[in-house]
mmCIF file with all atom_site columns, C-alpha atoms and ligand atoms in Angstrom:
data_model
loop_
_atom_site.group_PDB
_atom_site.id
_atom_site.type_symbol
_atom_site.label_atom_id
_atom_site.label_alt_id
_atom_site.label_comp_id
_atom_site.label_asym_id
_atom_site.label_entity_id
_atom_site.label_seq_id
_atom_site.pdbx_PDB_ins_code
_atom_site.Cartn_x
_atom_site.Cartn_y
_atom_site.Cartn_z
_atom_site.occupancy
_atom_site.B_iso_or_equiv
_atom_site.pdbx_formal_charge
_atom_site.auth_seq_id
_atom_site.auth_comp_id
_atom_site.auth_asym_id
_atom_site.auth_atom_id
_atom_site.pdbx_PDB_model_num
ATOM   1   C  CA  . MET A 1 1   ? 113.797 119.661 119.337 1.00 0.00 ? 22  MET A CA  1
ATOM   2   C  CA  . GLY A 1 2   ? 114.634 123.591 117.501 1.00 0.00 ? 23  GLY A CA  1
ATOM   3   C  CA  . ILE A 1 3   ? 111.579 124.038 115.315 1.00 0.00 ? 24  ILE A CA  1
ATOM   4   C  CA  . LEU A 1 4   ? 112.549 126.926 113.518 1.00 0.00 ? 25  LEU A CA  1
ATOM   5   C  CA  . PRO A 1 5   ? 110.049 129.365 111.764 1.00 0.00 ? 26  PRO A CA  1
ATOM   6   C  CA  . ILE A 1 6   ? 109.824 129.004 107.638 1.00 0.00 ? 27  ILE A CA  1
ATOM   7   C  CA  . ARG A 1 7   ? 110.339 131.890 105.450 1.00 0.00 ? 28  ARG A CA  1
ATOM   8   C  CA  . ILE A 1 8   ? 107.345 132.273 102.838 1.00 0.00 ? 29  ILE A CA  1
ATOM   9   C  CA  . ALA A 1 9   ? 107.967 132.892 99.269  1.00 0.00 ? 30  ALA A CA  1
ATOM   10  C  CA  . GLY A 1 10  ? 108.540 136.734 99.148  1.00 0.00 ? 31  GLY A CA  1
ATOM   11  C  CA  . ASP A 1 11  ? 111.124 136.657 101.817 1.00 0.00 ? 32  ASP A CA  1
ATOM   12  C  CA  . PRO A 1 12  ? 114.712 137.628 100.224 1.00 0.00 ? 33  PRO A CA  1
ATOM   13  C  CA  . SER A 1 13  ? 116.648 134.905 102.105 1.00 0.00 ? 34  SER A CA  1
ATOM   14  C  CA  . LEU A 1 14  ? 114.772 132.634 99.365  1.00 0.00 ? 35  LEU A CA  1
ATOM   15  C  CA  . ARG A 1 15  ? 116.430 133.860 96.574  1.00 0.00 ? 36  ARG A CA  1
ATOM   16  C  CA  . GLU A 1 16  ? 120.211 134.224 97.411  1.00 0.00 ? 37  GLU A CA  1
ATOM   17  C  CA  . LYS A 1 17  ? 122.516 131.435 96.064  1.00 0.00 ? 38  LYS A CA  1
ATOM   18  C  CA  . ALA A 1 18  ? 123.342 130.343 99.382  1.00 0.00 ? 39  ALA A CA  1
ATOM   19  C  CA  . LYS A 1 19  ? 126.969 129.506 100.671 1.00 0.00 ? 40  LYS A CA  1
ATOM   20  C  CA  . ARG A 1 20  ? 129.232 126.445 100.596 1.00 0.00 ? 41  ARG A CA  1
ATOM   21  C  CA  . VAL A 1 21  ? 129.567 125.009 104.034 1.00 0.00 ? 42  VAL A CA  1
ATOM   22  C  CA  . ARG A 1 22  ? 133.564 125.030 104.513 1.00 0.00 ? 43  ARG A CA  1
ATOM   23  C  CA  . THR A 1 23  ? 133.908 123.129 108.194 1.00 0.00 ? 44  THR A CA  1
ATOM   24  C  CA  . ILE A 1 24  ? 131.104 121.244 109.393 1.00 0.00 ? 45  ILE A CA  1
ATOM   25  C  CA  . ASP A 1 25  ? 131.202 122.627 113.125 1.00 0.00 ? 46  ASP A CA  1
ATOM   26  C  CA  . ALA A 1 26  ? 128.906 122.253 115.935 1.00 0.00 ? 47  ALA A CA  1
ATOM   27  C  CA  . SER A 1 27  ? 126.816 125.661 114.885 1.00 0.00 ? 48  SER A CA  1
ATOM   28  C  CA  . VAL A 1 28  ? 126.199 123.634 111.266 1.00 0.00 ? 49  VAL A CA  1
ATOM   29  C  CA  . GLN A 1 29  ? 125.554 120.106 113.328 1.00 0.00 ? 50  GLN A CA  1
ATOM   30  C  CA  . LYS A 1 30  ? 122.909 121.963 115.324 1.00 0.00 ? 51  LYS A CA  1
ATOM   31  C  CA  . LEU A 1 31  ? 121.262 123.944 112.096 1.00 0.00 ? 52  LEU A CA  1
ATOM   32  C  CA  . ILE A 1 32  ? 121.009 120.226 110.466 1.00 0.00 ? 53  ILE A CA  1
ATOM   33  C  CA  . ASP A 1 33  ? 119.192 118.998 113.826 1.00 0.00 ? 54  ASP A CA  1
ATOM   34  C  CA  . ASP A 1 34  ? 116.881 121.567 113.850 1.00 0.00 ? 55  ASP A CA  1
ATOM   35  C  CA  . MET A 1 35  ? 116.373 121.735 109.990 1.00 0.00 ? 56  MET A CA  1
ATOM   36  C  CA  . ILE A 1 36  ? 115.203 117.723 110.943 1.00 0.00 ? 57  ILE A CA  1
ATOM   37  C  CA  . ASP A 1 37  ? 112.723 119.061 113.699 1.00 0.00 ? 58  ASP A CA  1
ATOM   38  C  CA  . THR A 1 38  ? 111.714 121.550 111.683 1.00 0.00 ? 59  THR A CA  1
ATOM   39  C  CA  . MET A 1 39  ? 111.205 119.633 108.586 1.00 0.00 ? 60  MET A CA  1
ATOM   40  C  CA  . ARG A 1 40  ? 109.335 116.913 110.648 1.00 0.00 ? 61  ARG A CA  1
ATOM   41  C  CA  . ALA A 1 41  ? 107.012 119.245 112.142 1.00 0.00 ? 62  ALA A CA  1
ATOM   42  C  CA  . ALA A 1 42  ? 105.754 120.781 109.218 1.00 0.00 ? 63  ALA A CA  1
ATOM   43  C  CA  . PRO A 1 43  ? 105.740 117.912 108.072 1.00 0.00 ? 64  PRO A CA  1
ATOM   44  C  CA  . GLY A 1 44  ? 107.400 117.726 104.480 1.00 0.00 ? 65  GLY A CA  1
ATOM   45  C  CA  . VAL A 1 45  ? 109.601 115.781 102.605 1.00 0.00 ? 66  VAL A CA  1
ATOM   46  C  CA  . GLY A 1 46  ? 112.728 118.256 102.780 1.00 0.00 ? 67  GLY A CA  1
ATOM   47  C  CA  . LEU A 1 47  ? 114.052 121.147 103.940 1.00 0.00 ? 68  LEU A CA  1
ATOM   48  C  CA  . ALA A 1 48  ? 116.939 123.975 102.630 1.00 0.00 ? 69  ALA A CA  1
ATOM   49  C  CA  . ALA A 1 49  ? 118.783 126.128 105.216 1.00 0.00 ? 70  ALA A CA  1
ATOM   50  C  CA  . PRO A 1 50  ? 117.807 129.222 103.027 1.00 0.00 ? 71  PRO A CA  1
ATOM   51  C  CA  . GLN A 1 51  ? 113.894 127.838 103.674 1.00 0.00 ? 72  GLN A CA  1
ATOM   52  C  CA  . VAL A 1 52  ? 114.858 128.887 107.822 1.00 0.00 ? 73  VAL A CA  1
ATOM   53  C  CA  . GLY A 1 53  ? 116.787 132.030 107.201 1.00 0.00 ? 74  GLY A CA  1
ATOM   54  C  CA  . ARG A 1 54  ? 120.679 130.524 106.710 1.00 0.00 ? 75  ARG A CA  1
ATOM   55  C  CA  . SER A 1 55  ? 122.519 130.974 103.297 1.00 0.00 ? 76  SER A CA  1
ATOM   56  C  CA  . LEU A 1 56  ? 124.131 127.624 103.470 1.00 0.00 ? 77  LEU A CA  1
ATOM   57  C  CA  . ARG A 1 57  ? 124.274 124.688 101.362 1.00 0.00 ? 78  ARG A CA  1
ATOM   58  C  CA  . ALA A 1 58  ? 122.418 122.456 103.649 1.00 0.00 ? 79  ALA A CA  1
ATOM   59  C  CA  . VAL A 1 59  ? 119.718 120.309 102.888 1.00 0.00 ? 80  VAL A CA  1
ATOM   60  C  CA  . VAL A 1 60  ? 117.348 117.218 104.607 1.00 0.00 ? 81  VAL A CA  1
ATOM   61  C  CA  . ILE A 1 61  ? 115.450 115.125 103.016 1.00 0.00 ? 82  ILE A CA  1
ATOM   62  C  CA  . GLU A 1 62  ? 113.215 111.997 104.381 1.00 0.00 ? 83  GLU A CA  1
ATOM   63  C  CA  . THR A 1 63  ? 111.665 110.052 102.560 1.00 0.00 ? 84  THR A CA  1
ATOM   64  C  CA  . PRO A 1 64  ? 109.285 106.656 103.263 1.00 0.00 ? 85  PRO A CA  1
ATOM   65  C  CA  . ASP A 1 65  ? 111.561 104.612 101.212 1.00 0.00 ? 86  ASP A CA  1
ATOM   66  C  CA  . ASP A 1 66  ? 115.346 106.489 101.624 1.00 0.00 ? 87  ASP A CA  1
ATOM   67  C  CA  . GLY A 1 67  ? 114.815 107.418 105.007 1.00 0.00 ? 88  GLY A CA  1
ATOM   68  C  CA  . LEU A 1 68  ? 116.796 110.749 106.525 1.00 0.00 ? 89  LEU A CA  1
ATOM   69  C  CA  . LEU A 1 69  ? 119.788 112.048 104.389 1.00 0.00 ? 90  LEU A CA  1
ATOM   70  C  CA  . THR A 1 70  ? 121.554 115.350 104.918 1.00 0.00 ? 91  THR A CA  1
ATOM   71  C  CA  . LEU A 1 71  ? 122.990 116.731 102.020 1.00 0.00 ? 92  LEU A CA  1
ATOM   72  C  CA  . ILE A 1 72  ? 125.803 118.938 102.744 1.00 0.00 ? 93  ILE A CA  1
ATOM   73  C  CA  . ASN A 1 73  ? 127.015 121.471 99.211  1.00 0.00 ? 94  ASN A CA  1
ATOM   74  C  CA  . PRO A 1 74  ? 124.880 119.210 97.276  1.00 0.00 ? 95  PRO A CA  1
ATOM   75  C  CA  . GLU A 1 75  ? 125.741 119.093 93.590  1.00 0.00 ? 96  GLU A CA  1
ATOM   76  C  CA  . VAL A 1 76  ? 123.631 117.338 90.444  1.00 0.00 ? 97  VAL A CA  1
ATOM   77  C  CA  . VAL A 1 77  ? 126.086 115.621 88.638  1.00 0.00 ? 98  VAL A CA  1
ATOM   78  C  CA  . LYS A 1 78  ? 123.458 113.528 86.505  1.00 0.00 ? 99  LYS A CA  1
ATOM   79  C  CA  . ALA A 1 79  ? 119.944 114.518 85.228  1.00 0.00 ? 100 ALA A CA  1
ATOM   80  C  CA  . SER A 1 80  ? 118.270 112.916 82.242  1.00 0.00 ? 101 SER A CA  1
ATOM   81  C  CA  . GLY A 1 81  ? 114.718 112.425 81.534  1.00 0.00 ? 102 GLY A CA  1
ATOM   82  C  CA  . GLU A 1 82  ? 111.878 114.372 81.961  1.00 0.00 ? 103 GLU A CA  1
ATOM   83  C  CA  . ARG A 1 83  ? 108.079 113.716 83.657  1.00 0.00 ? 104 ARG A CA  1
ATOM   84  C  CA  . ARG A 1 84  ? 105.803 115.984 84.902  1.00 0.00 ? 105 ARG A CA  1
ATOM   85  C  CA  . LEU A 1 85  ? 104.998 115.825 88.513  1.00 0.00 ? 106 LEU A CA  1
ATOM   86  C  CA  . MET A 1 86  ? 102.356 117.428 90.984  1.00 0.00 ? 107 MET A CA  1
ATOM   87  C  CA  . GLU A 1 87  ? 104.448 119.662 93.402  1.00 0.00 ? 108 GLU A CA  1
ATOM   88  C  CA  . GLY A 1 88  ? 104.393 122.035 96.343  1.00 0.00 ? 109 GLY A CA  1
ATOM   89  C  CA  . CYS A 1 89  ? 106.601 123.329 99.114  1.00 0.00 ? 110 CYS A CA  1
ATOM   90  C  CA  . LEU A 1 90  ? 106.673 124.373 102.461 1.00 0.00 ? 111 LEU A CA  1
ATOM   91  C  CA  . SER A 1 91  ? 107.733 127.957 101.498 1.00 0.00 ? 112 SER A CA  1
ATOM   92  C  CA  . VAL A 1 92  ? 104.315 128.191 99.587  1.00 0.00 ? 113 VAL A CA  1
ATOM   93  C  CA  . PRO A 1 93  ? 102.003 126.903 101.813 1.00 0.00 ? 114 PRO A CA  1
ATOM   94  C  CA  . GLY A 1 94  ? 98.346  126.457 100.354 1.00 0.00 ? 115 GLY A CA  1
ATOM   95  C  CA  . TYR A 1 95  ? 99.032  125.710 96.770  1.00 0.00 ? 116 TYR A CA  1
ATOM   96  C  CA  . GLN A 1 96  ? 100.719 122.907 94.367  1.00 0.00 ? 117 GLN A CA  1
ATOM   97  C  CA  . ALA A 1 97  ? 101.317 122.534 90.689  1.00 0.00 ? 118 ALA A CA  1
ATOM   98  C  CA  . GLU A 1 98  ? 102.359 120.675 88.168  1.00 0.00 ? 119 GLU A CA  1
ATOM   99  C  CA  . VAL A 1 99  ? 105.553 120.823 87.063  1.00 0.00 ? 120 VAL A CA  1
ATOM   100 C  CA  . THR A 1 100 ? 108.658 119.198 84.733  1.00 0.00 ? 121 THR A CA  1
ATOM   101 C  CA  . ARG A 1 101 ? 111.240 117.121 86.592  1.00 0.00 ? 122 ARG A CA  1
ATOM   102 C  CA  . HIS A 1 102 ? 114.075 114.792 85.724  1.00 0.00 ? 123 HIS A CA  1
ATOM   103 C  CA  . ARG A 1 103 ? 113.487 111.357 86.042  1.00 0.00 ? 124 ARG A CA  1
ATOM   104 C  CA  . GLN A 1 104 ? 116.813 110.308 86.808  1.00 0.00 ? 125 GLN A CA  1
ATOM   105 C  CA  . VAL A 1 105 ? 119.205 112.514 88.842  1.00 0.00 ? 126 VAL A CA  1
ATOM   106 C  CA  . THR A 1 106 ? 122.730 111.801 90.503  1.00 0.00 ? 127 THR A CA  1
ATOM   107 C  CA  . VAL A 1 107 ? 123.994 113.990 93.237  1.00 0.00 ? 128 VAL A CA  1
ATOM   108 C  CA  . LYS A 1 108 ? 127.269 114.241 94.806  1.00 0.00 ? 129 LYS A CA  1
ATOM   109 C  CA  . ALA A 1 109 ? 127.712 115.733 98.663  1.00 0.00 ? 130 ALA A CA  1
ATOM   110 C  CA  . LEU A 1 110 ? 129.236 115.447 102.128 1.00 0.00 ? 131 LEU A CA  1
ATOM   111 C  CA  . ASP A 1 111 ? 126.821 113.656 104.763 1.00 0.00 ? 132 ASP A CA  1
ATOM   112 C  CA  . ARG A 1 112 ? 126.894 115.488 108.373 1.00 0.00 ? 133 ARG A CA  1
ATOM   113 C  CA  . ASP A 1 113 ? 130.038 113.599 109.078 1.00 0.00 ? 134 ASP A CA  1
ATOM   114 C  CA  . GLY A 1 114 ? 131.946 115.229 106.047 1.00 0.00 ? 135 GLY A CA  1
ATOM   115 C  CA  . LYS A 1 115 ? 132.056 111.833 104.341 1.00 0.00 ? 136 LYS A CA  1
ATOM   116 C  CA  . GLU A 1 116 ? 131.568 112.330 100.405 1.00 0.00 ? 137 GLU A CA  1
ATOM   117 C  CA  . ILE A 1 117 ? 128.287 110.708 99.112  1.00 0.00 ? 138 ILE A CA  1
ATOM   118 C  CA  . ARG A 1 118 ? 126.782 109.846 95.975  1.00 0.00 ? 139 ARG A CA  1
ATOM   119 C  CA  . LEU A 1 119 ? 123.265 109.250 95.492  1.00 0.00 ? 140 LEU A CA  1
ATOM   120 C  CA  . LYS A 1 120 ? 121.211 108.288 92.249  1.00 0.00 ? 141 LYS A CA  1
ATOM   121 C  CA  . ALA A 1 121 ? 117.733 108.429 92.446  1.00 0.00 ? 142 ALA A CA  1
ATOM   122 C  CA  . VAL A 1 122 ? 115.178 106.977 89.693  1.00 0.00 ? 143 VAL A CA  1
ATOM   123 C  CA  . ASP A 1 123 ? 111.879 107.929 88.876  1.00 0.00 ? 144 ASP A CA  1
ATOM   124 C  CA  . ASN A 1 124 ? 110.835 108.188 92.872  1.00 0.00 ? 145 ASN A CA  1
ATOM   125 C  CA  . LEU A 1 125 ? 109.778 111.013 95.471  1.00 0.00 ? 146 LEU A CA  1
ATOM   126 C  CA  . LEU A 1 126 ? 113.527 111.308 96.341  1.00 0.00 ? 147 LEU A CA  1
ATOM   127 C  CA  . ALA A 1 127 ? 114.681 112.507 92.499  1.00 0.00 ? 148 ALA A CA  1
ATOM   128 C  CA  . GLN A 1 128 ? 112.308 115.169 93.174  1.00 0.00 ? 149 GLN A CA  1
ATOM   129 C  CA  . ALA A 1 129 ? 113.054 116.005 96.400  1.00 0.00 ? 150 ALA A CA  1
ATOM   130 C  CA  . LEU A 1 130 ? 116.846 116.593 95.531  1.00 0.00 ? 151 LEU A CA  1
ATOM   131 C  CA  . GLU A 1 131 ? 115.940 118.449 92.875  1.00 0.00 ? 152 GLU A CA  1
ATOM   132 C  CA  . HIS A 1 132 ? 113.474 120.640 94.891  1.00 0.00 ? 153 HIS A CA  1
ATOM   133 C  CA  . GLU A 1 133 ? 115.758 121.252 97.707  1.00 0.00 ? 154 GLU A CA  1
ATOM   134 C  CA  . ILE A 1 134 ? 119.275 121.688 95.548  1.00 0.00 ? 155 ILE A CA  1
ATOM   135 C  CA  . ASP A 1 135 ? 117.090 124.480 93.673  1.00 0.00 ? 156 ASP A CA  1
ATOM   136 C  CA  . HIS A 1 136 ? 116.054 126.118 96.744  1.00 0.00 ? 157 HIS A CA  1
ATOM   137 C  CA  . ILE A 1 137 ? 120.138 126.751 97.783  1.00 0.00 ? 158 ILE A CA  1
ATOM   138 C  CA  . ASN A 1 138 ? 120.510 128.267 94.099  1.00 0.00 ? 159 ASN A CA  1
ATOM   139 C  CA  . GLY A 1 139 ? 117.437 130.813 95.292  1.00 0.00 ? 160 GLY A CA  1
ATOM   140 C  CA  . ILE A 1 140 ? 115.098 128.768 93.046  1.00 0.00 ? 161 ILE A CA  1
ATOM   141 C  CA  . LEU A 1 141 ? 111.517 127.912 93.902  1.00 0.00 ? 162 LEU A CA  1
ATOM   142 C  CA  . TYR A 1 142 ? 109.436 125.235 92.065  1.00 0.00 ? 163 TYR A CA  1
ATOM   143 C  CA  . ILE A 1 143 ? 107.157 128.373 90.878  1.00 0.00 ? 164 ILE A CA  1
ATOM   144 C  CA  . ASP A 1 144 ? 109.571 130.095 89.004  1.00 0.00 ? 165 ASP A CA  1
ATOM   145 C  CA  . TYR A 1 145 ? 108.671 127.069 86.359  1.00 0.00 ? 166 TYR A CA  1
ATOM   146 C  CA  . LEU A 1 146 ? 105.218 127.976 86.048  1.00 0.00 ? 167 LEU A CA  1
ATOM   147 C  CA  . GLN A 1 147 ? 104.091 130.156 82.902  1.00 0.00 ? 168 GLN A CA  1
ATOM   148 C  CA  . SER A 1 148 ? 101.441 131.927 85.110  1.00 0.00 ? 169 SER A CA  1
ATOM   149 C  CA  . ALA A 1 149 ? 100.493 132.118 88.503  1.00 0.00 ? 170 ALA A CA  1
ATOM   150 C  CA  . ASP A 1 150 ? 97.066  130.589 86.814  1.00 0.00 ? 171 ASP A CA  1
ATOM   151 C  CA  . GLU A 1 151 ? 99.251  127.244 87.353  1.00 0.00 ? 172 GLU A CA  1
ATOM   152 C  CA  . LEU A 1 152 ? 98.625  127.351 90.984  1.00 0.00 ? 173 LEU A CA  1
ATOM   153 C  CA  . ILE A 1 153 ? 96.050  125.475 92.401  1.00 0.00 ? 174 ILE A CA  1
ATOM   154 C  CA  . PRO A 1 154 ? 94.556  125.977 95.682  1.00 0.00 ? 175 PRO A CA  1
ATOM   155 C  CA  . VAL A 1 155 ? 94.717  123.260 98.053  1.00 0.00 ? 176 VAL A CA  1
ATOM   156 C  CA  . ARG A 1 156 ? 91.796  123.111 100.075 1.00 0.00 ? 177 ARG A CA  1
ATOM   157 C  CA  . PRO A 1 157 ? 92.300  122.205 103.820 1.00 0.00 ? 178 PRO A CA  1
ATOM   158 C  CA  . SER A 1 158 ? 90.492  119.673 105.013 1.00 0.00 ? 179 SER A CA  1
ATOM   159 C  CA  . VAL A 1 159 ? 87.297  120.807 107.474 1.00 0.00 ? 180 VAL A CA  1
ATOM   160 C  CA  . ASP A 1 160 ? 89.104  118.410 109.967 1.00 0.00 ? 181 ASP A CA  1
ATOM   161 C  CA  . ASP A 1 161 ? 92.186  118.086 109.644 1.00 0.00 ? 182 ASP A CA  1
ATOM   162 C  CA  . GLU A 1 162 ? 94.218  120.941 107.908 1.00 0.00 ? 183 GLU A CA  1
ATOM   163 C  CA  . GLU A 1 163 ? 97.448  119.964 108.801 1.00 0.00 ? 184 GLU A CA  1
ATOM   164 C  CA  . GLU A 1 164 ? 96.975  116.047 107.291 1.00 0.00 ? 185 GLU A CA  1
ATOM   165 C  CA  . THR A 1 165 ? 95.980  117.696 104.174 1.00 0.00 ? 186 THR A CA  1
ATOM   166 C  CA  . GLU A 1 166 ? 98.912  119.897 104.121 1.00 0.00 ? 187 GLU A CA  1
ATOM   167 C  CA  . ALA A 1 167 ? 101.276 117.011 104.827 1.00 0.00 ? 188 ALA A CA  1
ATOM   168 C  CA  . GLU A 1 168 ? 100.432 115.403 101.319 1.00 0.00 ? 189 GLU A CA  1
ATOM   169 C  CA  . VAL A 1 169 ? 101.437 117.712 98.906  1.00 0.00 ? 190 VAL A CA  1
ATOM   170 C  CA  . SER A 1 170 ? 104.036 120.180 101.370 1.00 0.00 ? 191 SER A CA  1
ATOM   171 C  CA  . LEU A 1 171 ? 106.713 118.512 99.621  1.00 0.00 ? 192 LEU A CA  1
ATOM   172 C  CA  . ALA A 1 172 ? 109.364 120.630 100.847 1.00 0.00 ? 193 ALA A CA  1
HETATM 173 NI NI1 . NI  B 2 .   ? 110.753 123.832 99.202  1.00 0.00 ? 210 NI  B NI1 1
#
Protein backbone atom coordinates (compact mmCIF):
# COMPACT_ATOMS: atom_id res chain seq x y z
CA MET A 1 0.00 0.00 0.00
CA GLY A 2 1.29 3.41 -0.87
CA ILE A 3 -0.95 6.02 0.64
CA LEU A 4 0.24 9.52 -0.20
CA PRO A 5 -0.64 12.74 1.61
CA ILE A 6 -3.34 14.71 -0.20
CA ARG A 7 -2.59 18.38 -0.87
CA ILE A 8 -5.15 20.83 0.46
CA ALA A 9 -6.43 23.99 -1.29
CA GLY A 10 -3.81 26.69 -0.88
CA ASP A 11 -1.02 24.31 -1.92
CA PRO A 12 0.57 25.64 -5.14
CA SER A 13 0.79 22.17 -6.70
CA LEU A 14 -3.01 22.21 -7.07
CA ARG A 15 -2.78 25.34 -9.21
CA GLU A 16 -0.26 24.27 -11.84
CA LYS A 17 -1.19 23.11 -15.30
CA ALA A 18 0.16 19.58 -15.02
CA LYS A 19 2.66 18.20 -17.53
CA ARG A 20 1.80 15.56 -20.12
CA VAL A 21 2.97 12.04 -19.37
CA ARG A 22 5.53 11.26 -22.06
CA THR A 23 6.31 7.68 -21.15
CA ILE A 24 4.25 5.41 -18.93
CA ASP A 25 7.32 4.00 -17.22
CA ALA A 26 7.79 2.20 -13.91
CA SER A 27 7.68 5.43 -11.91
CA VAL A 28 4.34 6.37 -13.50
CA GLN A 29 2.99 2.85 -12.84
CA LYS A 30 4.04 3.18 -9.19
CA LEU A 31 2.40 6.61 -8.98
CA ILE A 32 -0.85 5.18 -10.42
CA ASP A 33 -0.83 2.34 -7.86
CA ASP A 34 -0.23 4.79 -5.03
CA MET A 35 -2.99 7.08 -6.32
CA ILE A 36 -5.44 4.16 -6.37
CA ASP A 37 -4.50 3.24 -2.78
CA THR A 38 -4.79 6.88 -1.70
CA MET A 39 -8.18 7.35 -3.41
CA ARG A 40 -9.58 4.19 -1.81
CA ALA A 41 -8.22 5.04 1.62
CA ALA A 42 -9.62 8.60 1.58
CA PRO A 43 -12.15 7.40 0.37
CA GLY A 44 -12.97 9.31 -2.78
CA VAL A 45 -14.41 8.77 -6.26
CA GLY A 46 -11.30 10.06 -7.99
CA LEU A 47 -7.86 11.51 -7.58
CA ALA A 48 -5.54 13.50 -9.85
CA ALA A 49 -1.73 13.46 -9.64
CA PRO A 50 -1.44 17.16 -8.63
CA GLN A 51 -3.44 16.29 -5.50
CA VAL A 52 -0.49 14.19 -4.35
CA GLY A 53 2.02 16.82 -5.41
CA ARG A 54 2.95 15.42 -8.83
CA SER A 55 2.63 17.69 -11.84
CA LEU A 56 1.48 15.00 -14.28
CA ARG A 57 -1.68 14.50 -16.31
CA ALA A 58 -2.70 11.28 -14.60
CA VAL A 59 -6.09 10.58 -13.05
CA VAL A 60 -7.77 7.64 -11.33
CA ILE A 61 -11.53 7.31 -10.93
CA GLU A 62 -13.59 4.55 -9.34
CA THR A 63 -17.38 4.50 -9.35
CA PRO A 64 -19.76 1.66 -8.45
CA ASP A 65 -21.15 1.56 -12.02
CA ASP A 66 -17.99 2.05 -14.06
CA GLY A 67 -15.33 0.43 -11.90
CA LEU A 68 -11.71 1.53 -11.77
CA LEU A 69 -10.38 3.76 -14.53
CA THR A 70 -6.87 5.07 -15.02
CA LEU A 71 -6.59 7.97 -17.44
CA ILE A 72 -3.30 9.29 -18.75
CA ASN A 73 -3.28 12.64 -20.59
CA PRO A 74 -7.11 12.78 -20.59
CA GLU A 75 -8.86 15.41 -22.68
CA VAL A 76 -12.51 16.38 -22.90
CA VAL A 77 -13.35 16.14 -26.60
CA LYS A 78 -17.08 16.88 -26.31
CA ALA A 79 -19.33 18.19 -23.57
CA SER A 80 -22.97 19.23 -23.74
CA GLY A 81 -26.02 19.95 -21.64
CA GLU A 82 -26.00 21.35 -18.15
CA ARG A 83 -27.03 20.18 -14.72
CA ARG A 84 -26.54 21.43 -11.18
CA LEU A 85 -24.79 19.01 -8.84
CA MET A 86 -23.54 18.93 -5.30
CA GLU A 87 -19.78 18.49 -5.33
CA GLY A 88 -16.94 17.97 -2.90
CA CYS A 89 -13.19 17.49 -3.20
CA LEU A 90 -10.58 15.69 -1.12
CA SER A 91 -8.44 18.82 -1.41
CA VAL A 92 -11.24 20.96 0.08
CA PRO A 93 -12.15 18.87 3.11
CA GLY A 94 -15.21 19.62 5.19
CA TYR A 95 -17.23 21.42 2.50
CA GLN A 96 -19.48 20.87 -0.46
CA ALA A 97 -21.24 23.18 -2.88
CA GLU A 98 -23.51 23.15 -5.89
CA VAL A 99 -21.84 23.62 -9.26
CA THR A 100 -22.88 23.42 -12.93
CA ARG A 101 -21.50 20.46 -14.87
CA HIS A 102 -22.15 19.08 -18.33
CA ARG A 103 -24.66 16.27 -18.71
CA GLN A 104 -22.71 14.47 -21.42
CA VAL A 105 -18.96 14.27 -21.39
CA THR A 106 -16.73 12.50 -23.92
CA VAL A 107 -13.09 12.02 -22.99
CA LYS A 108 -10.13 10.54 -24.80
CA ALA A 109 -7.10 9.33 -22.90
CA LEU A 110 -4.55 6.57 -22.65
CA ASP A 111 -5.05 3.74 -20.19
CA ARG A 112 -2.15 2.60 -17.98
CA ASP A 113 -0.93 0.30 -20.75
CA GLY A 114 -0.72 3.21 -23.16
CA LYS A 115 -3.76 2.10 -25.15
CA GLU A 116 -6.04 4.85 -26.48
CA ILE A 117 -9.45 4.87 -24.88
CA ARG A 118 -12.58 6.94 -25.39
CA LEU A 119 -15.25 7.26 -22.73
CA LYS A 120 -18.73 8.71 -23.02
CA ALA A 121 -20.53 9.41 -19.77
CA VAL A 122 -24.10 10.67 -19.59
CA ASP A 123 -25.90 12.06 -16.54
CA ASN A 124 -23.92 10.00 -14.07
CA LEU A 125 -21.24 10.18 -11.43
CA LEU A 126 -18.58 9.31 -14.01
CA ALA A 127 -19.46 12.40 -16.10
CA GLN A 128 -19.06 14.59 -13.03
CA ALA A 129 -15.84 12.88 -11.93
CA LEU A 130 -14.27 13.15 -15.40
CA GLU A 131 -14.79 16.92 -15.46
CA HIS A 132 -13.71 17.34 -11.84
CA GLU A 133 -10.46 15.37 -12.30
CA ILE A 134 -9.55 16.91 -15.64
CA ASP A 135 -10.05 20.30 -13.98
CA HIS A 136 -7.49 19.22 -11.38
CA ILE A 137 -4.78 18.59 -13.97
CA ASN A 138 -5.50 22.07 -15.36
CA GLY A 139 -5.07 23.66 -11.94
CA ILE A 140 -8.81 24.23 -11.42
CA LEU A 141 -10.80 23.45 -8.27
CA TYR A 142 -14.61 23.29 -8.13
CA ILE A 143 -14.60 26.20 -5.68
CA ASP A 144 -13.40 28.39 -8.58
CA TYR A 145 -16.92 28.15 -10.03
CA LEU A 146 -18.55 29.67 -6.95
CA GLN A 147 -19.52 33.33 -6.85
CA SER A 148 -18.66 33.56 -3.19
CA ALA A 149 -17.37 31.47 -0.31
CA ASP A 150 -20.88 31.78 1.18
CA GLU A 151 -21.94 29.04 -1.24
CA LEU A 152 -19.74 26.52 0.56
CA ILE A 153 -21.80 24.26 2.77
CA PRO A 154 -19.96 22.84 5.78
CA VAL A 155 -20.23 19.09 6.00
CA ARG A 156 -21.19 18.23 9.52
CA PRO A 157 -19.37 15.09 10.59
CA SER A 158 -21.56 12.63 12.41
CA VAL A 159 -20.55 12.01 16.00
CA ASP A 160 -19.80 8.32 15.70
CA ASP A 161 -18.42 7.96 12.19
CA GLU A 162 -16.75 10.98 10.74
CA GLU A 163 -15.11 9.12 7.87
CA GLU A 164 -18.36 7.74 6.53
CA THR A 165 -19.86 11.22 6.35
CA GLU A 166 -16.83 12.52 4.49
CA ALA A 167 -17.05 9.61 2.05
CA GLU A 168 -20.48 10.65 0.87
CA VAL A 169 -19.30 14.07 -0.26
CA SER A 170 -15.63 13.82 -1.09
CA LEU A 171 -15.91 13.40 -4.81
CA ALA A 172 -12.28 13.56 -5.53
NI1 LIG B 1 -11.01 17.09 -6.23
